[in-house]
mmCIF file of C-alpha atoms in Angstrom:
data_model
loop_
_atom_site.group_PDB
_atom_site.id
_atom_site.type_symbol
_atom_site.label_atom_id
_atom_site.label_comp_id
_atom_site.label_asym_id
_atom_site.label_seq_id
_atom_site.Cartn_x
_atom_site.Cartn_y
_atom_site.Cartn_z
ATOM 1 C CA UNK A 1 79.873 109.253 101.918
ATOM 2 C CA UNK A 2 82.494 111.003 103.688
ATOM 3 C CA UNK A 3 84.291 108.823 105.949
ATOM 4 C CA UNK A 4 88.039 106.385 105.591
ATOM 5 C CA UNK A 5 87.675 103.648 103.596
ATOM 6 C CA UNK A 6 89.548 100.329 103.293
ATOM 7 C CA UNK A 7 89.737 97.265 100.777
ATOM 8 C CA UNK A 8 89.353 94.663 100.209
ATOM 9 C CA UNK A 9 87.801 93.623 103.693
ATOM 10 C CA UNK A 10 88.646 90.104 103.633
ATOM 11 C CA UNK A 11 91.621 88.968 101.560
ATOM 12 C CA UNK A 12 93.489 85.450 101.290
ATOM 13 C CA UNK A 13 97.084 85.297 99.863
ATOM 14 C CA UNK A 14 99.838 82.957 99.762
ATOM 15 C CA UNK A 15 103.320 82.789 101.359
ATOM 16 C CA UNK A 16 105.764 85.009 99.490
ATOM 17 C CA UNK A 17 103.033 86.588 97.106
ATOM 18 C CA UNK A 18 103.053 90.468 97.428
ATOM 19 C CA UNK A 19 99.509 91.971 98.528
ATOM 20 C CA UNK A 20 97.962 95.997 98.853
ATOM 21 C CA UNK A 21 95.899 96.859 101.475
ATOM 22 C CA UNK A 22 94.170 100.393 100.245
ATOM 23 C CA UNK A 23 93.061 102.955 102.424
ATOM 24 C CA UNK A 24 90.823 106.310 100.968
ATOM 25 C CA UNK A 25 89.694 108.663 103.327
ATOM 26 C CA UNK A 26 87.655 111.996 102.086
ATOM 27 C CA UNK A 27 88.316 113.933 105.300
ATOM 28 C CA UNK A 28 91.446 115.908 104.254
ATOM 29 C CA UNK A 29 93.149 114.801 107.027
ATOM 30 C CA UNK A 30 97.044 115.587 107.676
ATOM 31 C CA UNK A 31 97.707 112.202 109.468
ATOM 32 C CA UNK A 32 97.147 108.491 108.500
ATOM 33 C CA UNK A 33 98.044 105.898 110.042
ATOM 34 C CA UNK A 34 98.435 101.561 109.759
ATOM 35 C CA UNK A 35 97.798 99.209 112.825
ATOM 36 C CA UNK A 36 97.760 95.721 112.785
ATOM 37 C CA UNK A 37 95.270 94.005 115.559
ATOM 38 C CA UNK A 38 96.042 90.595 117.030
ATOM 39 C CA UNK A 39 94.539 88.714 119.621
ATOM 40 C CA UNK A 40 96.609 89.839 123.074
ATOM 41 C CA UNK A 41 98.592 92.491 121.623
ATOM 42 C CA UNK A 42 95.954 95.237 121.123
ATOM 43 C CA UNK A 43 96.645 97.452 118.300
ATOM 44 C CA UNK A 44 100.394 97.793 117.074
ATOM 45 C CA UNK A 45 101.430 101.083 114.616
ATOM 46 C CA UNK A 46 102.957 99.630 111.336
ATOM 47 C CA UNK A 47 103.592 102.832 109.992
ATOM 48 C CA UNK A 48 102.438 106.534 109.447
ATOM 49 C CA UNK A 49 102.185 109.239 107.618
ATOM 50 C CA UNK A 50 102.255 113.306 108.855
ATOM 51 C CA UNK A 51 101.140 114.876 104.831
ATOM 52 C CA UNK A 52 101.797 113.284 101.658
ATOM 53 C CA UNK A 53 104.828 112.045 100.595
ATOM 54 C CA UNK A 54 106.609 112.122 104.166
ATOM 55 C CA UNK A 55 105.868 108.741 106.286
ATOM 56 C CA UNK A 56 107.821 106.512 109.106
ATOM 57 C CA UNK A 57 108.008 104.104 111.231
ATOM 58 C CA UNK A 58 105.526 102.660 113.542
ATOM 59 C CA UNK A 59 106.319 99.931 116.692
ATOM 60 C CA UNK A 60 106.023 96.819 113.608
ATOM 61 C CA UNK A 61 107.345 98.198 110.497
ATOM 62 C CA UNK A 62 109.587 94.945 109.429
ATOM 63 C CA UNK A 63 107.952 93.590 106.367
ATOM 64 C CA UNK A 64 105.778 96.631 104.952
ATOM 65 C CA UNK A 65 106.094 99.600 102.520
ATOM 66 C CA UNK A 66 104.118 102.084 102.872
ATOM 67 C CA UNK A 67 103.363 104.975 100.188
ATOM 68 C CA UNK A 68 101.442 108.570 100.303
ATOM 69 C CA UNK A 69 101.608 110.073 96.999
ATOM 70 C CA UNK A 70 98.451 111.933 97.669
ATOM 71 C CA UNK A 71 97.206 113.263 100.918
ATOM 72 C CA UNK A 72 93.923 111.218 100.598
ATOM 73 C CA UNK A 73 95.481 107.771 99.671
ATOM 74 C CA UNK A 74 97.828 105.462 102.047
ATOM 75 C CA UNK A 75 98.447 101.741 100.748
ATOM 76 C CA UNK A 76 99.856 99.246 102.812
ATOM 77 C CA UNK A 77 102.403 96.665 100.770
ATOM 78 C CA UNK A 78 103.236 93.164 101.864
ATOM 79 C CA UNK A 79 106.237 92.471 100.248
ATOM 80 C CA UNK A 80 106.099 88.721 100.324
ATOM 81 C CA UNK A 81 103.441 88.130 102.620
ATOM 82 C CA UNK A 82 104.674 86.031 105.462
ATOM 83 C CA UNK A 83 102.240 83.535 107.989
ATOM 84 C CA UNK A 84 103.109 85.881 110.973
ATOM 85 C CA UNK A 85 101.106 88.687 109.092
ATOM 86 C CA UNK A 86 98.027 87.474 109.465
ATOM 87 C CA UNK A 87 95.794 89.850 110.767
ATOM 88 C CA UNK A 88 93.422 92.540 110.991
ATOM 89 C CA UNK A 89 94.754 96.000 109.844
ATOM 90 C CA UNK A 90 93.267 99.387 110.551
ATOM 91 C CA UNK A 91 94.142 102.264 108.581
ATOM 92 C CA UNK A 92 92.997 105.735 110.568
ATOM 93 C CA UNK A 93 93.418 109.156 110.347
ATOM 94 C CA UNK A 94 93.592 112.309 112.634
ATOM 95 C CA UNK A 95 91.905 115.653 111.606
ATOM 96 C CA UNK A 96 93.951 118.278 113.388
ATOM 97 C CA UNK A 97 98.049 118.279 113.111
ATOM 98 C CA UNK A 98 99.708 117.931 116.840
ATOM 99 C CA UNK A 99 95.854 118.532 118.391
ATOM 100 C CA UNK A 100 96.530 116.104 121.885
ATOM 101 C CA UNK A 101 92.863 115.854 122.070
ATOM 102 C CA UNK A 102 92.056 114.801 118.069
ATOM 103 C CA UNK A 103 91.127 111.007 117.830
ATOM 104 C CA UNK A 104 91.689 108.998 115.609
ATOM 105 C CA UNK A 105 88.855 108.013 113.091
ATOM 106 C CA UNK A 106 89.250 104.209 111.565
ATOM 107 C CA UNK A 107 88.078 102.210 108.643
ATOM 108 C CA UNK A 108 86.714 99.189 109.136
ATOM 109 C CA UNK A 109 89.320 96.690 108.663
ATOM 110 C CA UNK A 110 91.200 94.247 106.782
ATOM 111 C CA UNK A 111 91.329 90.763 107.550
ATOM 112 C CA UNK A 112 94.209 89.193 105.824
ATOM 113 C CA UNK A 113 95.013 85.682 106.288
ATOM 114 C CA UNK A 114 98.238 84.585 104.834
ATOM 115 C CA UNK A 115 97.961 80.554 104.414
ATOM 116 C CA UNK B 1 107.778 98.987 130.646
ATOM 117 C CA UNK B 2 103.969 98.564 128.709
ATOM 118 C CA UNK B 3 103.061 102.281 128.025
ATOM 119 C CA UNK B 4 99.229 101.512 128.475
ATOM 120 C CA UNK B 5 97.795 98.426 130.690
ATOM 121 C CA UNK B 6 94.622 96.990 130.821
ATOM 122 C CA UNK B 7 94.615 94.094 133.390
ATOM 123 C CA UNK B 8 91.341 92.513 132.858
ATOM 124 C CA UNK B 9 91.275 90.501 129.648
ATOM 125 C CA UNK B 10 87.734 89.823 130.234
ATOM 126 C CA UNK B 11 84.553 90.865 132.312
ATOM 127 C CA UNK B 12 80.725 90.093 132.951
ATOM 128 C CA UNK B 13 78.174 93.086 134.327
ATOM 129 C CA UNK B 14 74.461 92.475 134.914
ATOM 130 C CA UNK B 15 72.311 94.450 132.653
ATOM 131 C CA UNK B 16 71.852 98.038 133.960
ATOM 132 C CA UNK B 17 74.671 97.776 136.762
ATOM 133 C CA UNK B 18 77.879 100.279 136.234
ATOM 134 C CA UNK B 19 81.199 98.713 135.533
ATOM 135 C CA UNK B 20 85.390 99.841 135.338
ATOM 136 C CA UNK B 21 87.130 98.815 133.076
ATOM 137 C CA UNK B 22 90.848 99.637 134.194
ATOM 138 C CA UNK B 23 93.851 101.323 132.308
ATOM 139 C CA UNK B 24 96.801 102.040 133.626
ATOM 140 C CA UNK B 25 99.634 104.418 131.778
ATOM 141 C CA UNK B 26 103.325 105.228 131.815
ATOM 142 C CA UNK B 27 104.794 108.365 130.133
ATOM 143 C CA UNK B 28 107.255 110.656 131.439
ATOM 144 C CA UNK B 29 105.219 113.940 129.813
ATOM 145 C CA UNK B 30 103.697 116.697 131.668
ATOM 146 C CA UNK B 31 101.129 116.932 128.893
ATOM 147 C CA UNK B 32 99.316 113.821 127.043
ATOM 148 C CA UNK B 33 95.793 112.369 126.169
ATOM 149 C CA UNK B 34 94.022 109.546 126.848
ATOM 150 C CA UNK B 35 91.048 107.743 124.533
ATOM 151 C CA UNK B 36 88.951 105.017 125.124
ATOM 152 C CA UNK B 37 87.479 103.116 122.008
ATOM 153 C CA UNK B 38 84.904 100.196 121.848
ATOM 154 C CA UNK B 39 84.708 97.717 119.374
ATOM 155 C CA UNK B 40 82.124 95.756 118.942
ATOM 156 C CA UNK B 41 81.948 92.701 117.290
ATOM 157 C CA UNK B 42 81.310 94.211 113.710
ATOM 158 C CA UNK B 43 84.858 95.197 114.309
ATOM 159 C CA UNK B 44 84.754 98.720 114.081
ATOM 160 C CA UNK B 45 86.588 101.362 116.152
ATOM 161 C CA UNK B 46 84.082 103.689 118.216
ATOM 162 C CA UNK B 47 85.581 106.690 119.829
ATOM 163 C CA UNK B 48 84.263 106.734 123.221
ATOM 164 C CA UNK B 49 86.071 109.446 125.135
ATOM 165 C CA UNK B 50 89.082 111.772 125.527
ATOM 166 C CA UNK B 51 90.905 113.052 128.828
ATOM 167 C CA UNK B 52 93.126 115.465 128.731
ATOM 168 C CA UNK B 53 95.863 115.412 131.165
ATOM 169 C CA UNK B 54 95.604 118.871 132.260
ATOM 170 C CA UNK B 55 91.815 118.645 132.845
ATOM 171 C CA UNK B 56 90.703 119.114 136.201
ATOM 172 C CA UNK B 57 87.404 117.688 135.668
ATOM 173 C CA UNK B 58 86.988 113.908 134.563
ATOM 174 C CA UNK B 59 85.249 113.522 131.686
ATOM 175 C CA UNK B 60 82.058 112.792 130.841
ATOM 176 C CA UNK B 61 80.123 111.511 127.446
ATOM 177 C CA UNK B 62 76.298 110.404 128.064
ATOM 178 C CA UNK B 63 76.721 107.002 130.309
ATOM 179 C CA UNK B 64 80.480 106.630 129.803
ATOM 180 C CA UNK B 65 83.153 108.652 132.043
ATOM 181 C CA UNK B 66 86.711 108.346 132.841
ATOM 182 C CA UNK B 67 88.104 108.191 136.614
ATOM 183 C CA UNK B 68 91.124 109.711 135.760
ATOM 184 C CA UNK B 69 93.749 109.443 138.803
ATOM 185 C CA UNK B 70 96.792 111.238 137.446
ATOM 186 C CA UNK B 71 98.904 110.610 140.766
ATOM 187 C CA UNK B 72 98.472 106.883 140.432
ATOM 188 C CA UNK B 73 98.594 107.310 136.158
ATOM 189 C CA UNK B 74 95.471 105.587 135.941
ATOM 190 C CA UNK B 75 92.289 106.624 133.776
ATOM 191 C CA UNK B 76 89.340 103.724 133.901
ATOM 192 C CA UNK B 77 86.293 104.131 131.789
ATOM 193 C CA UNK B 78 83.715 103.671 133.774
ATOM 194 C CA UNK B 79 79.887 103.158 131.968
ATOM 195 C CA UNK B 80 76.705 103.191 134.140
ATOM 196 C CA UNK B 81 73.624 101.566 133.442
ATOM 197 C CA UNK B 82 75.256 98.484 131.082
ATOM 198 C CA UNK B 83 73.108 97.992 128.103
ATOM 199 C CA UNK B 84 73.204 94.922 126.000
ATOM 200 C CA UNK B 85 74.808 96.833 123.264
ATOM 201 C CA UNK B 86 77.898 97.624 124.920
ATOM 202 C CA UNK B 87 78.993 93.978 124.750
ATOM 203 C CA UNK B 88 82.170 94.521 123.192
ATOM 204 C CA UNK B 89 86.184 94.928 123.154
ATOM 205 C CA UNK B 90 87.037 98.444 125.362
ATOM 206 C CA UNK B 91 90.575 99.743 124.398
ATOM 207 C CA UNK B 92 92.684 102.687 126.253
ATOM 208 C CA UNK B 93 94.993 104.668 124.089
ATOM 209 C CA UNK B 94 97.117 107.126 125.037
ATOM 210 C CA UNK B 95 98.965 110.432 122.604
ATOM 211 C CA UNK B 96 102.017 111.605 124.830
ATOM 212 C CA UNK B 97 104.542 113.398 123.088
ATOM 213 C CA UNK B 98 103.194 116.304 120.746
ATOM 214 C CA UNK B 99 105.652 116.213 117.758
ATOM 215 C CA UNK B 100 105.888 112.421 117.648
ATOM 216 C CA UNK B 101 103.520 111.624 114.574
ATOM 217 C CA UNK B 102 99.847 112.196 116.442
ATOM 218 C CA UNK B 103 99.549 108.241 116.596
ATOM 219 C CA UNK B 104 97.780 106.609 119.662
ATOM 220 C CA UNK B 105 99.561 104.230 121.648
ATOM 221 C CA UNK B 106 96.721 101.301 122.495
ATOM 222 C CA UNK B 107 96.673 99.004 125.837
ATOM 223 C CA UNK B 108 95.586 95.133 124.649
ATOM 224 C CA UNK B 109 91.674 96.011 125.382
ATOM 225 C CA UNK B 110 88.859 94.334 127.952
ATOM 226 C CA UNK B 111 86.359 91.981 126.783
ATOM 227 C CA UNK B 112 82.566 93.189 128.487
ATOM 228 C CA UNK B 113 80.302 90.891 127.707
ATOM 229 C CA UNK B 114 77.212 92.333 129.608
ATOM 230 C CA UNK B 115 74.809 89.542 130.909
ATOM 231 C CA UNK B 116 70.533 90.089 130.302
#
């Protein structure tokens, strides 16, 4: 099915242990995009991406690599996955380039608990 | 300053009665959008709705519509005849500046619960 995609869905990791979130989406789209949720804070832009192989810098970047090598694929690395990251992260993406009124489209999440 | 505000962490609504759910903005652009999501306890992202702020006329999607105030740089969703279903987290996003990556700048969302 057409649509973004996102794994795993539920992942545990360690302190210091390097992790992948993967995002897949079959739309084409210029723009992707990572935001972590947490409680109070709404969402929060990690980092983004405008075509393949050009990204930058979201509101929360400290901590995470990010990588487009293809237009349809946008991992999110943990380095050395810290307690504070803990979270759920969206990865989303926006069909037209600049468009004001284009929305974003999400996956469904990845809830990463880092014990 | 927060760029998008939503003051009500949490609300009730009887079953078939309207409710607002407030958002406030600050941007210093002429142009800019502003989005309304749900999420519902699956955890999805929904798209609710989209005002642009050069529309004159508020906008309108089935039983949700936005009360957009543009003097006061408010734009409150506001959905009539509360269903069960739309028990869930409301967020307001707003896209200002045009060249500045497309992203969506979110407020920290409303809790509905809607009561039967």
């Amino acid at each position: 099915d057409a649509g973004i995609t996102q794994s795993p869905r539920y992942k545990i990791t360690e302190t210091g242990r390097q992790v992948t979130l993967m995002c897949h989406q079959t739309w084409s789209h210029s723009y992707m995009f990572w935001y972590r949720q947490d409680l109070g804070h709404g969402l929060r832009l990690i980092y983004y991406s405008a075509a393949a192989d050009i990204t930058d810098k979201g509101e929360v970047p400290d901590g995470y690599v990010v990588s487009r090598s293809k237009t349809e694929n946008f991992p999110l690395t943990l380095e050395s996955a810290t307690r504070s990251q803990t979270s759920v992260y969206f990865c989303a993406s926006s069909v037209v380039l600049g468009r004001k009124n284009s929305p974003l489209h999400f996956g469904n999440g990845t809830r990463l608990t880092v014990t | 300053a927060q760029k998008i505000t939503q003051t009500q962490p949490g609300m009730f609504v009887q079953e078939k009665e309207a409710v607002t759910l407030d958002c406030t903005y600050d941007t210093s652009d002429q142009s800019y959008g502003l989005f309304w999501y749900k999420q519902p306890s699956s955890g999805e992202m929904i798209f609710l709705i989209y005002q642009g702020s050069y529309d004159e006329q508020n906008a309108t999607e089935g039983r949700y519509s936005l009360n957009f105030q543009k003097a006061r740089k408010s734009a409150n969703l506001v959905i009539s005849a509360s269903q069960l279903g739309d028990s869930a987290m409301y967020f307001c996003a707003m896209r200002d500046k045009e060249d500045a990556g497309n992203m969506l700048t979110f407020g920290g969302g409303t809790r509905l619960m809607v009561k039967p």
